[in-house]
Short mmCIF file of C-alpha atoms in Angstrom, two decimals:
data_model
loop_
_atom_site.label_atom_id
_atom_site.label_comp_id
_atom_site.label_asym_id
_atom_site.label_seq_id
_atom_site.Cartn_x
_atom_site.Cartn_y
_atom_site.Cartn_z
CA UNK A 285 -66.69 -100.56 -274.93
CA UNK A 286 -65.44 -98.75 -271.84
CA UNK A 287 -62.52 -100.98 -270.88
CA UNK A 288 -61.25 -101.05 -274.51
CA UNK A 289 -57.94 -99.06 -273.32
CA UNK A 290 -57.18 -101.32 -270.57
CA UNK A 291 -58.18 -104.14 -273.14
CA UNK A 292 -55.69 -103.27 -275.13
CA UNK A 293 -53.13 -102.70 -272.23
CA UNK A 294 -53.28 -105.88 -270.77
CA UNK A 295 -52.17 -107.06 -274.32
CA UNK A 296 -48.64 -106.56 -273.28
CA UNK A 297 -48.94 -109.03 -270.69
CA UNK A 298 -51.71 -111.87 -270.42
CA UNK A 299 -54.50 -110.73 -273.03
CA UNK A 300 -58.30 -111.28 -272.28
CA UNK A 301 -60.77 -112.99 -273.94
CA UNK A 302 -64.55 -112.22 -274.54
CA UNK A 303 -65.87 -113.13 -271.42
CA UNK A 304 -63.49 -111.91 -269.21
CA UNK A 305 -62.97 -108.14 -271.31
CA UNK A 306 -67.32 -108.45 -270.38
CA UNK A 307 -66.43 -108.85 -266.98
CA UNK A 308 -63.92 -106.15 -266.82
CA UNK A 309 -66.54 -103.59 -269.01
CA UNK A 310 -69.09 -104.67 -265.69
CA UNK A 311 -67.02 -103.08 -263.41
CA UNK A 312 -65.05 -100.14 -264.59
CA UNK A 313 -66.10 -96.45 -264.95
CA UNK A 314 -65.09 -93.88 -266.76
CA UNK A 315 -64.84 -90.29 -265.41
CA UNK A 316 -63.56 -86.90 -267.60
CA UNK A 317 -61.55 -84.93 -265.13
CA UNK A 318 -60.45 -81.32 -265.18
CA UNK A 319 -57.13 -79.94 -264.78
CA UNK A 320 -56.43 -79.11 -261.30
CA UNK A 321 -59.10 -81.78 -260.20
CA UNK A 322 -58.42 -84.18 -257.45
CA UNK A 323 -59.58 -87.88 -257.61
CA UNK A 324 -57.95 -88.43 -254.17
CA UNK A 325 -57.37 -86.03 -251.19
CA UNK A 326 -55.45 -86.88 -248.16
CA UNK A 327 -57.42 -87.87 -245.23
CA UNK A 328 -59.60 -89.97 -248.03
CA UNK A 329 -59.64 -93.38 -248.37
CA UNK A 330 -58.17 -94.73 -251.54
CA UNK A 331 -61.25 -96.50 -253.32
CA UNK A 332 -59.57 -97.26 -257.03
CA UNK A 333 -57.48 -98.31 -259.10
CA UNK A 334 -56.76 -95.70 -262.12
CA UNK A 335 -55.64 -95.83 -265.48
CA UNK A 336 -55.20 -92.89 -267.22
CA UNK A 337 -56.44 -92.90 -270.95
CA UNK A 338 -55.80 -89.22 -271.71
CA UNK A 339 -54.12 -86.73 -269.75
CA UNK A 340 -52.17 -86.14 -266.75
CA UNK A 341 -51.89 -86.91 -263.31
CA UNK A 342 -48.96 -86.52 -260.54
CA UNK A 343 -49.15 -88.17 -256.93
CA UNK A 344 -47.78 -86.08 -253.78
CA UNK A 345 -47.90 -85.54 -250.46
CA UNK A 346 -47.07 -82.64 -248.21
CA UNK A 347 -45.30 -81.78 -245.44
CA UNK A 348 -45.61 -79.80 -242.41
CA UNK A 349 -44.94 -76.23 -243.88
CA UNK A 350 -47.35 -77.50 -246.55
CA UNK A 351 -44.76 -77.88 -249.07
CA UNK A 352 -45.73 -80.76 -252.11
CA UNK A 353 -43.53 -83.33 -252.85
CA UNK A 354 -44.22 -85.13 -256.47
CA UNK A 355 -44.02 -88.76 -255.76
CA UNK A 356 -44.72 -90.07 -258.66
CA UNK A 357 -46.22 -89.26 -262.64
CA UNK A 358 -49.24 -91.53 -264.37
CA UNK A 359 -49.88 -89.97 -268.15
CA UNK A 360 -51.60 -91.97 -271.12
CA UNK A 361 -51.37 -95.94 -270.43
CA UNK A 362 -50.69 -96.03 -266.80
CA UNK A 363 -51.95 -96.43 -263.11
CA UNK A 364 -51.70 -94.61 -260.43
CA UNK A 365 -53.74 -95.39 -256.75
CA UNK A 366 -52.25 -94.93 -253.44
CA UNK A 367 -51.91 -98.50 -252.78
CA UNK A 368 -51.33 -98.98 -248.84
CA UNK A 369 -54.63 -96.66 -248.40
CA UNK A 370 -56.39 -98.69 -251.09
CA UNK A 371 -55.72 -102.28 -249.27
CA UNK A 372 -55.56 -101.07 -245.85
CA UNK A 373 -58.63 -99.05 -246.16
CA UNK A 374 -56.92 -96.24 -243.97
CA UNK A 375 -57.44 -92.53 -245.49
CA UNK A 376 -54.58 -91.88 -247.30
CA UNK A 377 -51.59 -89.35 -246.80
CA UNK A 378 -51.70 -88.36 -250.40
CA UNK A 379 -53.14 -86.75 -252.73
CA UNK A 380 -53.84 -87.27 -256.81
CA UNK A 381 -54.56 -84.44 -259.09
CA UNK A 382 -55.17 -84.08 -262.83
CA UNK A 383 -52.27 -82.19 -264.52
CA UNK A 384 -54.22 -81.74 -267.20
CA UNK A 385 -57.97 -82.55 -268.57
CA UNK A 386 -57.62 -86.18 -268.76
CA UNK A 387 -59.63 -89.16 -269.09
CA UNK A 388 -59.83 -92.25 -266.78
CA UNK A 389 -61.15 -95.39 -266.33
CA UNK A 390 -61.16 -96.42 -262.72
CA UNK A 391 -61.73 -99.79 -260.82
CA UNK A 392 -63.57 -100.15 -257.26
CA UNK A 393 -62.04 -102.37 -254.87
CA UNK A 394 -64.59 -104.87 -254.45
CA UNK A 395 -64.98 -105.03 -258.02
CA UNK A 396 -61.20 -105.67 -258.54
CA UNK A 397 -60.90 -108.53 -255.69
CA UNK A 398 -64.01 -109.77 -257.66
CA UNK A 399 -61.88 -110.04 -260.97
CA UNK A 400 -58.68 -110.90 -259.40
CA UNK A 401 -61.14 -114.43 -257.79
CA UNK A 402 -62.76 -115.46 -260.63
CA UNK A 403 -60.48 -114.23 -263.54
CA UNK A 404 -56.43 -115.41 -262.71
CA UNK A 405 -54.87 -113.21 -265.50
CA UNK A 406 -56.30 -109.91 -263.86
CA UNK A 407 -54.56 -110.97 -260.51
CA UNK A 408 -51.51 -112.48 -262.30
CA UNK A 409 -51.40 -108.42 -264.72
CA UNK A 410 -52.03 -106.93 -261.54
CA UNK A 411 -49.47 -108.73 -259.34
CA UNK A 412 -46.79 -107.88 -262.36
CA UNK A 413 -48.55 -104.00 -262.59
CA UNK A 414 -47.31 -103.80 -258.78
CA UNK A 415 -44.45 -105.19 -259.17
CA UNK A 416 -43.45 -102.99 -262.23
CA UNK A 417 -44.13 -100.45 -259.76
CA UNK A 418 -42.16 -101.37 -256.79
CA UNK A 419 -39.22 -101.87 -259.06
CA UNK A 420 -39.38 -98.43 -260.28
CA UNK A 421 -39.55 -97.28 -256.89
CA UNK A 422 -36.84 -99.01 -255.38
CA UNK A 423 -34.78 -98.18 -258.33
CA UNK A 424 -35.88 -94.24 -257.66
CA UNK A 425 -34.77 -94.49 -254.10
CA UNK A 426 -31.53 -95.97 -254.74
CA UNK A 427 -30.97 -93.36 -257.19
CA UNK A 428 -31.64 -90.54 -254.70
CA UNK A 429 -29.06 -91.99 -252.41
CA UNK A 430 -26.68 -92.47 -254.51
CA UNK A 431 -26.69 -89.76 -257.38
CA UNK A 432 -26.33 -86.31 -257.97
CA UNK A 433 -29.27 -83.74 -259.37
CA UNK A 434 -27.77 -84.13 -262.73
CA UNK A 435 -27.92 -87.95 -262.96
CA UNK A 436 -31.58 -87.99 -261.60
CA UNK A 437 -32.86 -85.78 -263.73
CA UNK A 438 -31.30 -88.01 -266.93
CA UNK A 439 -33.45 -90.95 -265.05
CA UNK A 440 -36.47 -88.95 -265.11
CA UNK A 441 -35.99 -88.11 -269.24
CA UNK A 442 -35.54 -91.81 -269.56
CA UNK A 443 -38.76 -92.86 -267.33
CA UNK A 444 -40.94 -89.94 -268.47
CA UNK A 445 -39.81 -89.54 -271.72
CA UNK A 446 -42.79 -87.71 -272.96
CA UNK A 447 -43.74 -85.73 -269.91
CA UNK A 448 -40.47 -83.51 -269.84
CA UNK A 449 -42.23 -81.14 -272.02
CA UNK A 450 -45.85 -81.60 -270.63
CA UNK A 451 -44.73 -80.77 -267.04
CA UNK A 452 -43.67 -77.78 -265.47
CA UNK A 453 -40.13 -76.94 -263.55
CA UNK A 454 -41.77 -76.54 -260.44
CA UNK A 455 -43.23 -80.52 -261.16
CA UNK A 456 -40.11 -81.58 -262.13
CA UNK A 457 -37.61 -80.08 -259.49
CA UNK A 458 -40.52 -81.44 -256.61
CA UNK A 459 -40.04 -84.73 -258.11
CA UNK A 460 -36.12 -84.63 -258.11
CA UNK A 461 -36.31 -83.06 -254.66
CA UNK A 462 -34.69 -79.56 -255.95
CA UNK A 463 -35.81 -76.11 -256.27
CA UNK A 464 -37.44 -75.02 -260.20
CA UNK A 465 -34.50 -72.28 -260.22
CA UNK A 466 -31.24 -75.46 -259.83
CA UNK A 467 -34.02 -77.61 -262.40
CA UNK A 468 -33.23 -74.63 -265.05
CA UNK A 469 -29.30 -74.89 -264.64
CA UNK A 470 -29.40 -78.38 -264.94
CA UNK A 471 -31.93 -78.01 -268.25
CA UNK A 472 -29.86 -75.82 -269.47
CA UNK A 473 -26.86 -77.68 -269.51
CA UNK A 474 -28.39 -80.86 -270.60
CA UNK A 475 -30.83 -81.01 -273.63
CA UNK A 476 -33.68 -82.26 -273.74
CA UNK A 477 -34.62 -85.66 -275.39
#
């Protein structure tokens, strides 16, 4: 059963039954990715929604001396699209690449407006998916404004508890908006969970 991970995810919120995990194993894919891999480039339009069974993935965009800037993690049991290319259908300003070989199961659009139509829990684990997300997000920005390396970097232990010791300095410090050299002070000082 392909969707068997996502299945089992959407246990935590409003579970499926036979005909609708059917419906869901009609229209989802699964891909094995290599490290290094990108399943979305910028200038590409964003054409899925991804969950990540195995492995590691980190969104990011660039800016104009070409510099990445980690925007956001998806390892084991997450999702990870660039959302305002996926819905607007505009290419996208960001990019997705594997971290590591991974596994993923990954929804087309039409096929998830399809589900989210005749299925209500997909829209209604979807709508709370998003809004999961846009909490974290908000709660990221807030924390940029308002706290110092230090502080974010305890966040980001507590959020990505796992990944601390899956991702490199240079990943981490891009996320926290520091250079990998001030991410080794601050590791240093603080241990690790």
């Amino acid at each position: 059963m392909t969707a068997q991970p996502i299945v089992e995810y959407f246990k935590n919120y409003l579970p499926l039954n036979k005909e609708e995990i059917k419906l869901l194993n009609e229209r989802t894919k699964q891909r094995l990715i290599k490290r290094r891999q990108m399943i979305l480039q910028e200038g590409f339009v964003c054409k899925h929604y991804t969950f990540v069974v195995t492995g590691c993935f980190k969104m990011y965009g660039t800016d104009e001396k070409g510099n990445a800037h980690n925007i956001s993690f998806a390892a084991e049991n997450d999702w990870i699209a660039d959302l305002g290319s996926f819905y607007s259908e505009k290419p996208s300003k960001l990019f997705i690449e594997a971290l590591e070989p991974s596994t993923i199961l990954q929804i087309e659009k039409t096929d998830l407006l399809f589900l989210f139509v005749n299925v209500t829990k997909f829209d209604r684990n979807f709508r709370v998916i998003v809004e999961e997300k846009l909490i974290e997000l908000q709660n990221r920005l807030l924390l940029n404004f308002s706290s110092n390396t230090q502080q974010r970097y305890t966040v980001f232990l507590e959020q990505y508890p796992n990944l601390a010791m899956r991702l490199s300095n240079v990943q981490i410090a891009s996320y926290l908006g520091v250079t990998p050299e001030f991410l080794s002070k601050i590791r240093a000082q603080k241990p690790s969970k």
